[in-house]
Amino acid sequence: MTPAPVIIAIDGRSGAGKTTLAVELAARLRMHHKVSLFHLEDIYPGWNGLAAGIERYVTTVLSPLRQGDAAEWVSWDWANHYDGRTHVTLPAEIVIVEGVGAAADTARPMLDAVIWVDAPDDDRKSRALVRDGSSYEPYWDTWAAQEDEWLDADDVLDNADIHVLNRADGHAPEDVLQALNYLPALSPVLAPELSARRGLQLRAERLDAAPCAAELFHTLYGESANAVWLDSSNAASDASAYANPEIANAAERSRFSILADDGGSFGQSVLHSWGATRLSAGCATVETTGPFFRWLDTVWGRKALRAPEGYECEFTLGWLGYLGYELKRETGGNDVHSTTPDAALLFAGRAAVIDHRDNVVWLLALEAPDADEWLELAQEAVHSAARTPAPEAGGRQDHPAGDPAVGQHGLVPEFASRDTEDEYKVKIGDAQAQITEGNTYEVCLTTTVSAVDPGLDPWQSYLALRRRNPAPFASYLRFGELVVASTSPERFLRMTSDGAMRAEPIKGTRARASDPGIDEALRWALENSVKDRAENIMIVDLLRNDLSHFAVPGSVTVSRLCAVESYATVHQMVSTIDARLRPGAPRAEAVAAAFPAGSMTGAPKISTMDILDELESGPRGVYSGAIGYFSLNAATDLAVVIRTLVMSPDGDGGRTLSLGVGGAITADSRPFEEYEEIRTKAFGVLSALGAEFPSP
């Protein structure tokens, strides 16, 4: 008897392409393993024998193989319609069993992984008849009826680990192999495949060009179902800004823009909700359960790639997207369900990175059969976007031709607030009561304004937002029907490849004024506000503690305290906390230790999140979470999700628009001023859509 093998079942209706997939998957696995392959069609006792064939397979094939024994079974003679010869299937390190019923309920306790293969009905029938010819055609309906009867009584689809939409384009085996790597039960035996996946080679091309970023994104990824643009929409137009000490911090945050989708050989996407992580790799989808940050630790945090010579951006391909606020359930908060995924990421195996300071575009691609084709296409797109007319005067706010006016074609959404003015002010009083009782020092109270989408174009809406309210951490995320359009000015956490950590919380906001004198007075008032400085300093102390969990002792410093930065619609008070990551520390856990951003909770964090769950009338969703990247060189840069429009499907074919807004409540807060602050924060987004803050 040999050790028990890893058994993978490939199931699905007839004609879905299971046999071809099984053969090609076995060929790939044989590069590192001994593999046995069994086809159920060899054992079905005739055209009416699906149920009997499943029983034979389970008892005479699967059961002995599960024990590490050779399986002796009798084949079916399809020509003579009777039992045929006796065969033996030997156990191996990996056994693949394939056919209708391979993952039936009686088989599943003996399987390590279940792959369900599907294809459109018309495609399945034509494929099956092409393969088996006229011998199958008279029995197609009979066999299909048996499949229907079996599936009506067996929940195999719900118990499949991997789902494959087989388009018969040759991609399924490689996509399935990628998906198998994410199953914890298979990861020990697939260690060679995992090592090969980590043995990545980076190709990079440097182009001297200053393209219109919006035009470039639209050209490269306008048709992509999943795409991310981390958009430094207020990048300095004058390179000298990066050397000016007064504005160098803000300029450096806006130096790079990253544009990517999940296309190509390595492309993947991930949605995480309520403890379930659903990963799609091409045509294959795999679902696993467990905490998100534990999953993140399995795919990120190790230095898999080096940056190319002369490349100064920390992003060297990897995961991009958002983490929603409700992931707080994993970091000390309560379990609250959101209507949007708790996290949405895509893996970019190729991307364009714009260096706004040096007027350079870097094209990055993992070595793959399709890398040459993409690099050539991307070069053409960069040169085309560089020929787009120069941006408007007043800054590097590049916009393509046809950039929309406020209120697209008269489509102006009508927003309603989750809390009326009076209700929000009552909650301010409740928060102050908690402060008086000593349960918290500061409560970042939020609310949501939402609207039925009147038919806005998400892309055009984002272009309007970035023109009205340019920001260093602006971003446009598209995950199918879910679109996130952010104009965030706030960094949550940066962690460089060599372990430098930085958080830059914002606390304290004033509206801008068109009159220079009044505007300067507003800035001065913010800079000298005792209340705003107190709010900011409390969050600085909280973040010093968050970073210290995984920092080198003594490395946590505050390099800027309560500095004022000015943006298109607001003045903001910003501080900078730096630290050095402890060597060998788990990077995903270091991110989790600081999540969610303290500037969006209050202090102390965990007890204040409990208070917020009581005060706020629903989940925050994407708002208050983080947007950014997790790079293959172990770096990350994440922004706080504020000033962000979320456009999400409503389940009835329409879309809902939502905008989260809030402010820090302290013992000294005045309800009228706090309510005016959330109106100020909402203005930059709502005004770009031609909308107004809801009336009381």
XYZ file of C-alpha atoms in Angstrom:
696
model
C 0.000 0.000 0.000
C 1.261 3.468 -0.917
C 0.432 6.725 0.890
C -3.065 8.005 0.155
C -3.048 10.182 -2.981
C -4.491 13.616 -3.504
C -7.675 13.025 -5.497
C -9.089 15.726 -7.769
C -12.506 15.223 -9.373
C -13.438 16.966 -12.613
C -17.215 16.901 -13.001
C -19.783 18.563 -15.232
C -22.405 17.871 -17.833
C -21.607 16.015 -21.028
C -19.773 18.041 -23.644
C -18.419 20.627 -21.199
C -14.846 19.647 -22.048
C -14.001 17.641 -18.919
C -11.947 14.976 -20.680
C -9.709 17.411 -22.536
C -9.261 19.466 -19.390
C -8.367 16.377 -17.337
C -5.812 15.155 -19.884
C -4.134 18.548 -20.242
C -4.175 19.243 -16.500
C -2.585 15.848 -15.875
C 0.123 16.643 -18.420
C 1.003 19.859 -16.584
C 1.012 18.189 -13.170
C 3.235 15.371 -14.452
C 6.051 17.902 -14.745
C 6.480 17.554 -10.964
C 4.313 14.614 -9.845
C 3.243 11.058 -10.598
C -0.357 11.314 -11.811
C -3.059 8.700 -12.482
C -6.089 9.519 -14.592
C -9.452 7.738 -14.553
C -12.388 8.416 -16.913
C -15.859 7.488 -15.702
C -17.079 6.899 -19.259
C -15.065 3.662 -19.170
C -17.227 2.261 -16.366
C -20.833 3.426 -17.021
C -22.905 0.273 -17.794
C -24.614 1.550 -20.932
C -26.559 4.605 -22.018
C -28.980 4.236 -19.080
C -26.211 3.609 -16.590
C -25.302 6.933 -15.018
C -26.519 6.065 -11.505
C -25.113 2.542 -11.664
C -21.841 3.859 -13.081
C -21.435 6.308 -10.211
C -21.978 3.465 -7.738
C -19.409 1.252 -9.504
C -16.897 4.091 -9.614
C -17.233 4.890 -5.909
C -16.945 1.293 -4.699
C -14.436 -0.262 -7.115
C -12.274 2.727 -8.077
C -12.439 5.604 -5.615
C -12.570 3.668 -2.336
C -9.375 1.639 -2.879
C -7.498 4.608 -4.332
C -8.434 6.662 -1.267
C -6.744 3.986 0.836
C -3.642 4.029 -1.318
C -4.500 0.660 -2.912
C -4.687 -0.260 -6.573
C -8.213 -0.133 -7.999
C -9.388 -3.143 -10.008
C -12.454 -2.425 -12.106
C -14.423 -3.764 -15.063
C -14.830 -1.588 -18.125
C -17.954 -1.396 -20.270
C -17.810 -2.718 -23.824
C -19.767 -0.045 -25.681
C -19.712 -2.005 -28.947
C -21.165 -5.198 -27.460
C -23.191 -3.474 -24.723
C -21.819 -5.673 -21.963
C -19.091 -5.816 -19.361
C -15.649 -5.826 -20.911
C -12.126 -6.371 -19.647
C -10.755 -5.966 -16.151
C -8.409 -2.994 -15.635
C -6.206 -1.717 -12.853
C -5.673 1.941 -11.896
C -2.645 2.428 -9.689
C -2.534 5.038 -6.955
C -0.168 7.921 -7.482
C 0.774 11.155 -5.769
C -2.157 12.809 -7.570
C -5.193 11.017 -9.004
C -7.571 12.818 -11.370
C -11.028 11.295 -11.782
C -13.134 12.734 -14.587
C -16.682 12.338 -15.814
C -20.304 13.017 -15.044
C -20.788 12.070 -11.389
C -17.110 12.111 -10.453
C -17.998 14.390 -7.527
C -21.351 12.855 -6.602
C -22.368 13.087 -2.957
C -21.205 9.554 -2.175
C -17.791 10.356 -3.674
C -17.149 13.761 -2.119
C -15.955 12.547 1.326
C -13.069 10.822 -0.475
C -12.070 13.793 -2.654
C -9.547 16.535 -1.957
C -10.824 18.950 -4.603
C -13.875 19.219 -6.847
C -13.758 21.035 -10.192
C -17.095 21.692 -11.905
C -16.848 22.406 -15.627
C -19.642 24.182 -17.459
C -20.361 25.442 -20.966
C -23.427 26.738 -22.834
C -25.934 23.981 -23.732
C -25.550 24.384 -27.495
C -21.761 24.252 -27.235
C -21.876 21.167 -25.046
C -24.029 19.181 -27.462
C -22.018 20.131 -30.529
C -18.729 19.298 -28.778
C -20.016 15.932 -27.584
C -21.309 14.939 -31.011
C -18.123 16.045 -32.742
C -16.114 13.914 -30.334
C -18.303 10.777 -30.300
C -20.049 11.111 -33.649
C -23.301 9.408 -34.526
C -22.879 6.772 -31.797
C -23.877 9.337 -29.166
C -26.529 11.337 -31.009
C -29.462 8.896 -30.545
C -28.796 8.803 -26.793
C -28.156 12.485 -26.106
C -31.616 13.199 -24.709
C -31.665 9.981 -22.654
C -28.331 10.751 -21.087
C -29.184 14.433 -20.528
C -32.357 13.376 -18.664
C -30.247 11.229 -16.343
C -27.939 14.157 -15.693
C -30.934 16.347 -14.839
C -32.325 13.723 -12.463
C -28.967 13.322 -10.743
C -28.366 17.071 -10.366
C -31.875 17.604 -8.985
C -30.959 15.316 -6.091
C -27.289 16.223 -5.637
C -25.881 19.630 -4.648
C -22.552 19.010 -6.356
C -22.475 22.506 -7.879
C -22.716 24.105 -4.440
C -19.919 21.888 -3.144
C -17.471 22.459 -5.978
C -14.200 24.101 -4.984
C -13.504 25.439 -8.477
C -15.981 26.438 -11.181
C -14.817 26.585 -14.793
C -16.608 28.255 -17.689
C -14.912 26.304 -20.464
C -14.764 28.299 -23.670
C -12.622 25.627 -25.377
C -9.975 28.258 -26.189
C -7.070 26.401 -24.603
C -6.880 28.566 -21.462
C -8.791 26.302 -19.062
C -5.924 23.992 -17.950
C -3.602 26.857 -17.005
C -6.433 28.772 -15.306
C -7.433 25.694 -13.302
C -3.839 25.061 -12.267
C -3.627 28.636 -10.946
C -6.900 28.178 -9.064
C -5.774 24.862 -7.507
C -2.854 26.677 -5.888
C -5.313 28.629 -3.726
C -6.908 25.540 -2.140
C -5.294 25.053 1.300
C -5.829 21.273 1.148
C -3.739 21.063 -2.027
C -1.028 23.598 -1.265
C 1.418 21.089 0.331
C 1.411 18.737 -2.666
C 1.430 21.610 -5.173
C 4.486 23.270 -3.629
C 6.501 22.847 -6.877
C 3.781 24.582 -8.880
C 3.611 27.356 -6.274
C 7.375 27.816 -6.442
C 7.185 28.043 -10.219
C 4.467 30.674 -9.909
C 6.743 32.674 -7.625
C 9.693 32.333 -9.983
C 8.570 35.355 -11.957
C 10.560 37.441 -14.415
C 9.769 41.126 -14.868
C 10.081 42.892 -18.190
C 10.172 46.677 -18.228
C 10.253 49.311 -20.959
C 10.899 53.008 -20.322
C 9.252 55.535 -22.640
C 9.987 59.254 -22.555
C 6.435 60.542 -22.819
C 3.859 62.601 -20.948
C 0.574 61.032 -22.037
C -2.907 62.102 -21.045
C -3.473 59.562 -18.275
C -7.238 59.396 -18.814
C -6.777 58.785 -22.535
C -4.209 56.075 -21.863
C -6.424 54.286 -19.342
C -9.417 54.451 -21.648
C -7.415 53.071 -24.562
C -5.807 50.234 -22.640
C -8.616 49.261 -20.293
C -11.830 50.904 -21.467
C -13.290 47.506 -22.342
C -11.886 45.593 -19.350
C -14.461 44.218 -16.921
C -12.025 44.721 -14.038
C -9.562 47.603 -14.081
C -7.846 49.993 -11.648
C -6.398 53.451 -12.115
C -4.502 54.812 -9.109
C -4.584 58.355 -10.343
C -2.373 61.168 -9.094
C -4.805 63.669 -10.549
C -3.149 66.684 -8.943
C 0.411 65.818 -9.969
C 2.596 68.909 -10.054
C 3.056 70.388 -13.513
C 6.351 71.977 -12.475
C 9.166 69.566 -11.583
C 10.607 72.163 -9.193
C 7.677 71.478 -6.859
C 9.312 68.217 -5.839
C 12.313 70.165 -4.514
C 10.272 72.795 -2.657
C 10.315 71.803 1.042
C 6.936 73.421 1.688
C 5.084 71.292 -0.845
C 7.480 68.401 -1.467
C 5.459 65.943 0.632
C 2.269 66.565 -1.311
C 4.107 66.562 -4.641
C 5.823 63.260 -3.919
C 2.487 61.609 -3.074
C 1.288 62.611 -6.528
C 4.329 61.573 -8.531
C 3.127 58.242 -9.939
C -0.097 57.006 -11.551
C -0.688 53.265 -11.982
C -2.988 51.824 -14.656
C -3.802 48.106 -14.836
C -6.396 45.396 -15.386
C -6.571 41.634 -14.761
C -5.936 40.609 -18.363
C -3.180 38.383 -19.683
C -1.668 35.106 -18.572
C -1.359 36.056 -14.902
C -4.542 38.104 -14.511
C -6.755 37.288 -11.532
C -9.439 39.007 -9.488
C -10.651 38.518 -5.927
C -13.850 39.403 -4.111
C -14.087 38.786 -0.360
C -17.370 38.897 1.555
C -18.241 37.698 5.048
C -15.285 35.363 5.396
C -15.415 33.866 1.885
C -12.769 34.685 -0.721
C -13.786 34.158 -4.349
C -10.862 34.236 -6.766
C -11.203 34.194 -10.557
C -8.280 33.204 -12.760
C -9.366 33.429 -16.370
C -12.254 30.985 -16.804
C -11.749 29.305 -13.409
C -13.210 30.473 -10.103
C -12.203 29.128 -6.691
C -13.790 29.916 -3.328
C -12.121 29.485 0.038
C -13.200 30.429 3.544
C -11.267 32.217 6.252
C -10.158 35.714 7.231
C -9.159 38.052 4.432
C -5.896 39.184 5.985
C -4.859 35.554 6.442
C -5.510 35.016 2.725
C -3.572 38.190 1.900
C -0.615 36.833 3.826
C -0.510 33.790 1.514
C -0.275 35.877 -1.669
C 1.657 38.982 -0.617
C 4.497 40.075 1.620
C 7.455 38.251 0.075
C 9.930 39.926 -2.246
C 9.213 38.112 -5.511
C 10.505 40.772 -7.911
C 13.163 43.459 -8.071
C 12.488 46.855 -9.568
C 14.142 47.598 -12.930
C 17.161 49.870 -13.065
C 16.190 53.542 -12.774
C 12.608 52.798 -11.716
C 11.668 54.667 -8.523
C 8.016 53.682 -8.014
C 7.446 51.013 -5.366
C 4.831 49.168 -7.448
C 6.335 46.260 -9.387
C 3.063 44.568 -10.401
C 0.791 42.742 -7.988
C -2.633 43.236 -6.390
C -4.654 46.468 -6.681
C -8.097 47.422 -5.405
C -9.881 48.235 -2.161
C -10.400 46.933 1.369
C -13.803 47.795 2.809
C -14.418 49.124 6.310
C -16.279 45.992 7.423
C -13.008 44.037 7.410
C -12.753 45.526 10.896
C -14.369 42.247 12.008
C -10.852 40.778 11.669
C -9.081 43.547 13.577
C -11.168 43.868 16.732
C -14.444 45.259 15.377
C -17.902 43.740 15.244
C -19.211 41.619 12.372
C -21.376 43.930 10.255
C -22.550 42.880 6.803
C -22.044 45.206 3.859
C -23.990 45.260 0.600
C -20.700 45.592 -1.311
C -17.781 43.135 -1.147
C -15.556 43.589 1.881
C -12.553 43.568 -0.440
C -12.064 43.659 -4.192
C -8.625 43.201 -5.744
C -7.211 42.312 -9.115
C -3.824 40.852 -9.856
C -2.011 42.801 -12.553
C 0.607 40.849 -14.435
C 1.157 43.906 -16.608
C 0.646 47.630 -16.032
C 1.542 51.136 -17.153
C 3.112 53.482 -14.584
C 3.327 57.214 -15.303
C 6.099 59.182 -13.624
C 4.721 62.733 -13.647
C 7.936 64.272 -12.326
C 10.239 62.884 -14.998
C 7.657 62.728 -17.831
C 8.292 59.023 -18.272
C 6.026 55.991 -18.717
C 7.148 52.575 -17.536
C 5.511 49.507 -19.086
C 5.786 46.495 -16.792
C 4.896 42.902 -17.695
C 5.599 39.490 -16.233
C 7.352 37.228 -18.710
C 4.594 35.274 -20.468
C 3.636 34.128 -23.975
C 1.446 37.210 -24.420
C 3.929 39.764 -22.992
C 5.376 40.868 -26.357
C 1.948 41.496 -27.835
C 0.817 43.563 -24.852
C 4.005 45.622 -24.694
C 3.653 46.518 -28.356
C 0.006 47.481 -27.910
C 0.804 49.529 -24.796
C 3.608 51.409 -26.549
C 1.202 52.461 -29.281
C -1.351 53.546 -26.668
C 1.230 55.656 -24.812
C 2.374 57.440 -27.970
C -1.230 58.043 -29.015
C -2.171 59.441 -25.586
C 0.920 61.658 -25.633
C -0.452 63.338 -28.762
C -3.652 64.346 -26.949
C -3.971 68.152 -26.668
C -2.239 69.691 -23.675
C -4.244 69.930 -20.432
C -6.018 73.020 -19.298
C -3.973 75.803 -17.774
C -3.657 75.782 -14.022
C -2.184 72.363 -13.365
C -1.536 68.915 -14.681
C -5.166 67.878 -14.793
C -5.030 65.892 -18.000
C -8.394 65.176 -19.574
C -9.236 63.584 -22.895
C -11.371 65.207 -25.518
C -15.037 65.183 -24.616
C -14.501 65.539 -20.871
C -17.978 66.065 -19.452
C -19.516 69.159 -18.037
C -21.087 69.061 -14.600
C -24.351 67.119 -14.761
C -24.131 64.763 -17.724
C -26.796 65.609 -20.311
C -29.137 66.876 -17.611
C -28.854 63.670 -15.546
C -28.559 65.062 -12.036
C -28.992 62.575 -9.178
C -31.157 63.524 -6.215
C -29.415 62.461 -3.034
C -31.096 61.596 0.251
C -29.301 61.339 3.573
C -29.371 58.331 5.871
C -29.641 60.837 8.723
C -31.521 64.106 8.707
C -29.730 67.143 10.094
C -31.553 66.802 13.393
C -30.837 63.065 13.611
C -27.148 63.604 12.934
C -26.938 66.320 15.573
C -28.621 64.007 18.097
C -25.969 61.392 17.334
C -23.297 64.024 17.923
C -24.772 64.537 21.371
C -24.818 60.774 21.966
C -21.158 60.562 20.949
C -20.291 63.372 23.373
C -22.151 61.522 26.117
C -19.880 58.531 25.506
C -16.877 60.862 25.786
C -18.194 62.314 29.042
C -18.576 58.801 30.455
C -14.949 58.044 29.605
C -15.713 55.378 26.991
C -13.861 57.215 24.215
C -11.890 60.379 23.512
C -12.892 61.013 19.930
C -15.660 59.546 17.726
C -15.440 59.762 13.944
C -19.152 59.820 13.268
C -20.275 59.250 9.675
C -23.395 59.127 7.602
C -24.209 58.308 3.988
C -25.977 60.203 1.238
C -27.306 58.058 -1.587
C -29.323 58.306 -4.770
C -30.841 56.196 -7.480
C -28.520 56.422 -10.469
C -30.379 58.420 -13.144
C -28.198 56.856 -15.846
C -24.791 58.431 -15.292
C -21.839 57.044 -17.183
C -19.362 55.894 -14.487
C -16.299 56.793 -16.544
C -17.549 60.254 -17.419
C -18.575 60.759 -13.789
C -15.065 60.043 -12.617
C -13.564 62.414 -15.158
C -15.847 65.128 -13.807
C -14.809 64.310 -10.229
C -11.084 64.416 -10.922
C -11.417 67.729 -12.760
C -13.426 69.346 -9.968
C -11.442 67.884 -7.075
C -7.932 66.662 -8.055
C -6.201 64.710 -5.288
C -2.970 62.763 -4.750
C -4.790 59.492 -4.065
C -7.575 59.779 -6.593
C -8.586 56.449 -8.112
C -11.014 54.775 -10.454
C -11.846 51.131 -9.751
C -14.114 48.965 -11.872
C -15.049 45.461 -10.747
C -17.796 44.433 -13.124
C -20.853 46.539 -12.302
C -19.283 47.936 -9.130
C -17.426 51.217 -9.692
C -15.495 53.228 -7.112
C -14.591 56.822 -8.048
C -12.388 58.382 -5.383
C -10.775 61.777 -4.911
C -9.066 60.972 -1.634
C -6.266 63.254 -0.392
C -5.327 60.998 2.555
C -2.721 58.261 2.790
C -3.600 55.410 5.127
C -0.360 53.442 5.122
C 2.724 53.127 2.960
C 5.198 50.299 3.421
C 8.221 50.281 1.131
C 10.048 47.213 -0.063
C 12.829 47.840 2.445
C 10.408 48.198 5.371
C 9.901 51.958 5.795
C 6.350 52.633 7.050
C 4.423 55.903 6.871
C 0.909 57.004 7.813
C -0.431 60.491 7.036
C -3.755 61.061 8.780
C -5.993 64.041 8.037
C -8.029 65.623 10.786
C -9.267 69.189 10.373
C -11.017 70.582 7.294
C -12.025 74.023 6.008
C -13.732 74.926 2.743
C -11.787 76.946 0.164
C -12.959 80.431 -0.830
C -12.629 82.070 -4.252
C -11.451 85.334 -2.670
C -7.705 84.981 -1.883
C -7.937 87.003 1.285
C -10.837 85.034 2.689
C -9.200 81.790 1.591
C -6.000 82.632 3.436
C -8.001 83.560 6.533
C -9.713 80.154 6.437
C -6.356 78.450 6.148
C -4.970 80.451 9.076
C -8.024 79.625 11.179
C -7.518 75.900 10.572
C -3.817 76.099 11.301
C -4.490 77.776 14.638
C -7.594 75.849 15.678
C -7.059 74.321 19.115
C -9.922 71.883 18.556
C -8.664 70.637 15.180
C -5.129 70.273 16.474
C -6.432 68.241 19.407
C -8.364 65.946 17.028
C -5.312 65.483 14.853
C -2.940 64.790 17.738
C -5.257 62.143 19.212
C -5.230 60.268 15.901
C -1.456 60.664 15.641
C -1.114 58.958 19.029
C -3.451 56.175 17.903
C -1.447 55.556 14.720
C 1.842 55.598 16.588
C 0.429 52.725 18.605
C -0.873 50.899 15.501
C 2.494 51.061 13.761
C 4.406 50.081 16.878
C 2.954 46.538 16.886
C 5.306 45.471 14.083
C 7.877 48.266 14.166
C 11.495 48.183 15.256
C 11.442 49.474 18.856
C 12.243 53.168 18.969
C 11.684 53.697 15.236
C 8.250 55.342 15.466
C 8.569 59.096 14.920
C 6.328 62.035 13.993
C 8.069 63.972 11.239
C 5.183 66.426 10.611
C 2.543 67.493 13.089
C -0.602 69.397 12.148
C 0.652 70.820 8.848
C -1.966 72.412 6.585
C -2.248 71.369 2.929
C -4.589 72.984 0.407
C -6.577 71.207 -2.276
C -9.089 72.337 -4.868
C -12.091 72.557 -2.545
C -10.673 72.237 0.987
C -7.781 73.003 3.335
C -6.691 69.953 5.381
C -4.610 69.450 8.519
C -2.139 66.581 7.958
C 0.440 64.819 10.131
C 3.101 62.259 9.210
C 4.072 59.238 11.332
C 7.077 57.149 10.272
C 8.365 53.787 11.483
C 10.602 50.904 10.432
C 9.042 47.456 9.958
C 10.641 44.796 12.132
C 12.707 42.409 9.934
C 10.774 39.215 9.228
C 7.492 40.672 10.447
C 4.387 39.482 8.509
C 3.428 42.405 6.321
C -0.248 41.514 5.925
C -0.552 41.426 9.721
C 1.160 44.797 9.950
C -1.476 46.241 7.622
C -4.234 44.578 9.645
C -2.847 46.038 12.873
C -3.480 49.546 11.523
C -6.810 48.787 9.804
C -9.186 50.551 9.593
C -7.534 53.945 9.561
C -7.681 55.585 12.965
C -8.713 58.858 11.330
C -11.993 57.126 10.396
C -12.725 55.552 13.787
C -11.562 57.727 16.643
C -9.663 56.773 19.765
C -9.266 54.335 21.359
C -10.010 52.395 18.189
C -11.729 49.162 19.224
C -14.074 50.561 21.861
C -14.897 53.507 19.591
C -15.779 51.165 16.704
C -18.291 49.505 19.055
C -19.819 52.906 19.793
C -19.964 53.722 16.076
C -21.805 50.480 15.345
C -24.469 51.607 17.815
C -24.678 55.186 16.531
C -24.535 54.624 12.772
C -27.550 53.134 11.054
C -25.812 50.817 8.602
C -22.525 49.550 7.204
C -19.972 51.902 5.690
C -18.978 49.493 2.907
C -16.119 50.737 0.736
C -16.119 54.119 2.517
C -13.603 54.405 5.371
C -11.625 51.458 4.018
C -8.467 51.627 1.919
C -7.566 51.800 -1.787
C -4.169 51.013 -3.241
C -1.767 48.224 -4.123
C 0.117 45.245 -2.699
C 3.212 44.891 -4.838
C 5.278 41.824 -5.707
C 8.305 43.452 -4.084
C 6.425 43.415 -0.729
C 5.586 47.143 -0.849
C 2.139 48.621 -0.325
C 0.633 52.090 -0.553
C -2.950 52.569 0.586
C -5.216 55.619 0.713
C -8.137 56.195 3.049
C -11.457 55.918 1.216
C -12.933 59.398 1.621
C -14.431 61.851 -0.919
C -15.479 58.736 -2.807
C -18.516 57.954 -4.938
C -19.505 54.281 -4.944
C -21.697 53.142 -7.848
C -23.047 49.687 -7.032
C -25.693 47.465 -8.665
C -29.013 47.451 -6.824
C -29.996 43.895 -7.769
C -32.819 45.002 -10.061
C -30.758 46.043 -13.056
C -30.168 49.564 -11.793
C -27.447 51.207 -9.779
C -27.189 53.053 -6.474
C -24.898 56.021 -5.885
C -23.528 56.483 -2.382
C -21.151 58.899 -0.706
C -19.945 58.537 2.871
C -19.149 61.656 4.878
C -18.270 62.281 8.502
C -16.182 64.124 11.037
C -14.420 63.754 14.354
C -16.567 64.454 17.403
C -14.847 65.585 20.593
C -16.097 67.019 23.864
C -15.706 70.522 22.394
C -17.603 69.832 19.163
C -20.490 72.108 18.228
C -23.250 70.223 16.363
C -23.876 73.037 13.868
C -20.203 73.261 12.911
C -19.859 69.485 12.646
C -22.855 69.266 10.339
C -21.445 72.059 8.172
C -18.179 70.130 7.976
C -19.804 67.062 6.432
C -21.543 69.322 3.903
C -18.147 70.825 3.050
C -16.582 67.396 2.592
C -19.420 66.251 0.346
C -19.283 69.354 -1.847
C -16.331 68.306 -4.011
C -18.060 65.099 -5.109
C -21.684 66.248 -5.280
C -20.934 69.474 -7.140
C -19.032 67.564 -9.828
C -22.269 65.663 -10.529
C -24.341 68.838 -10.506
C -26.031 67.591 -7.321
C -26.618 69.241 -3.979
C -26.404 68.057 -0.401
C -29.846 66.840 0.721
C -32.036 69.426 2.399
C -32.658 68.974 6.126
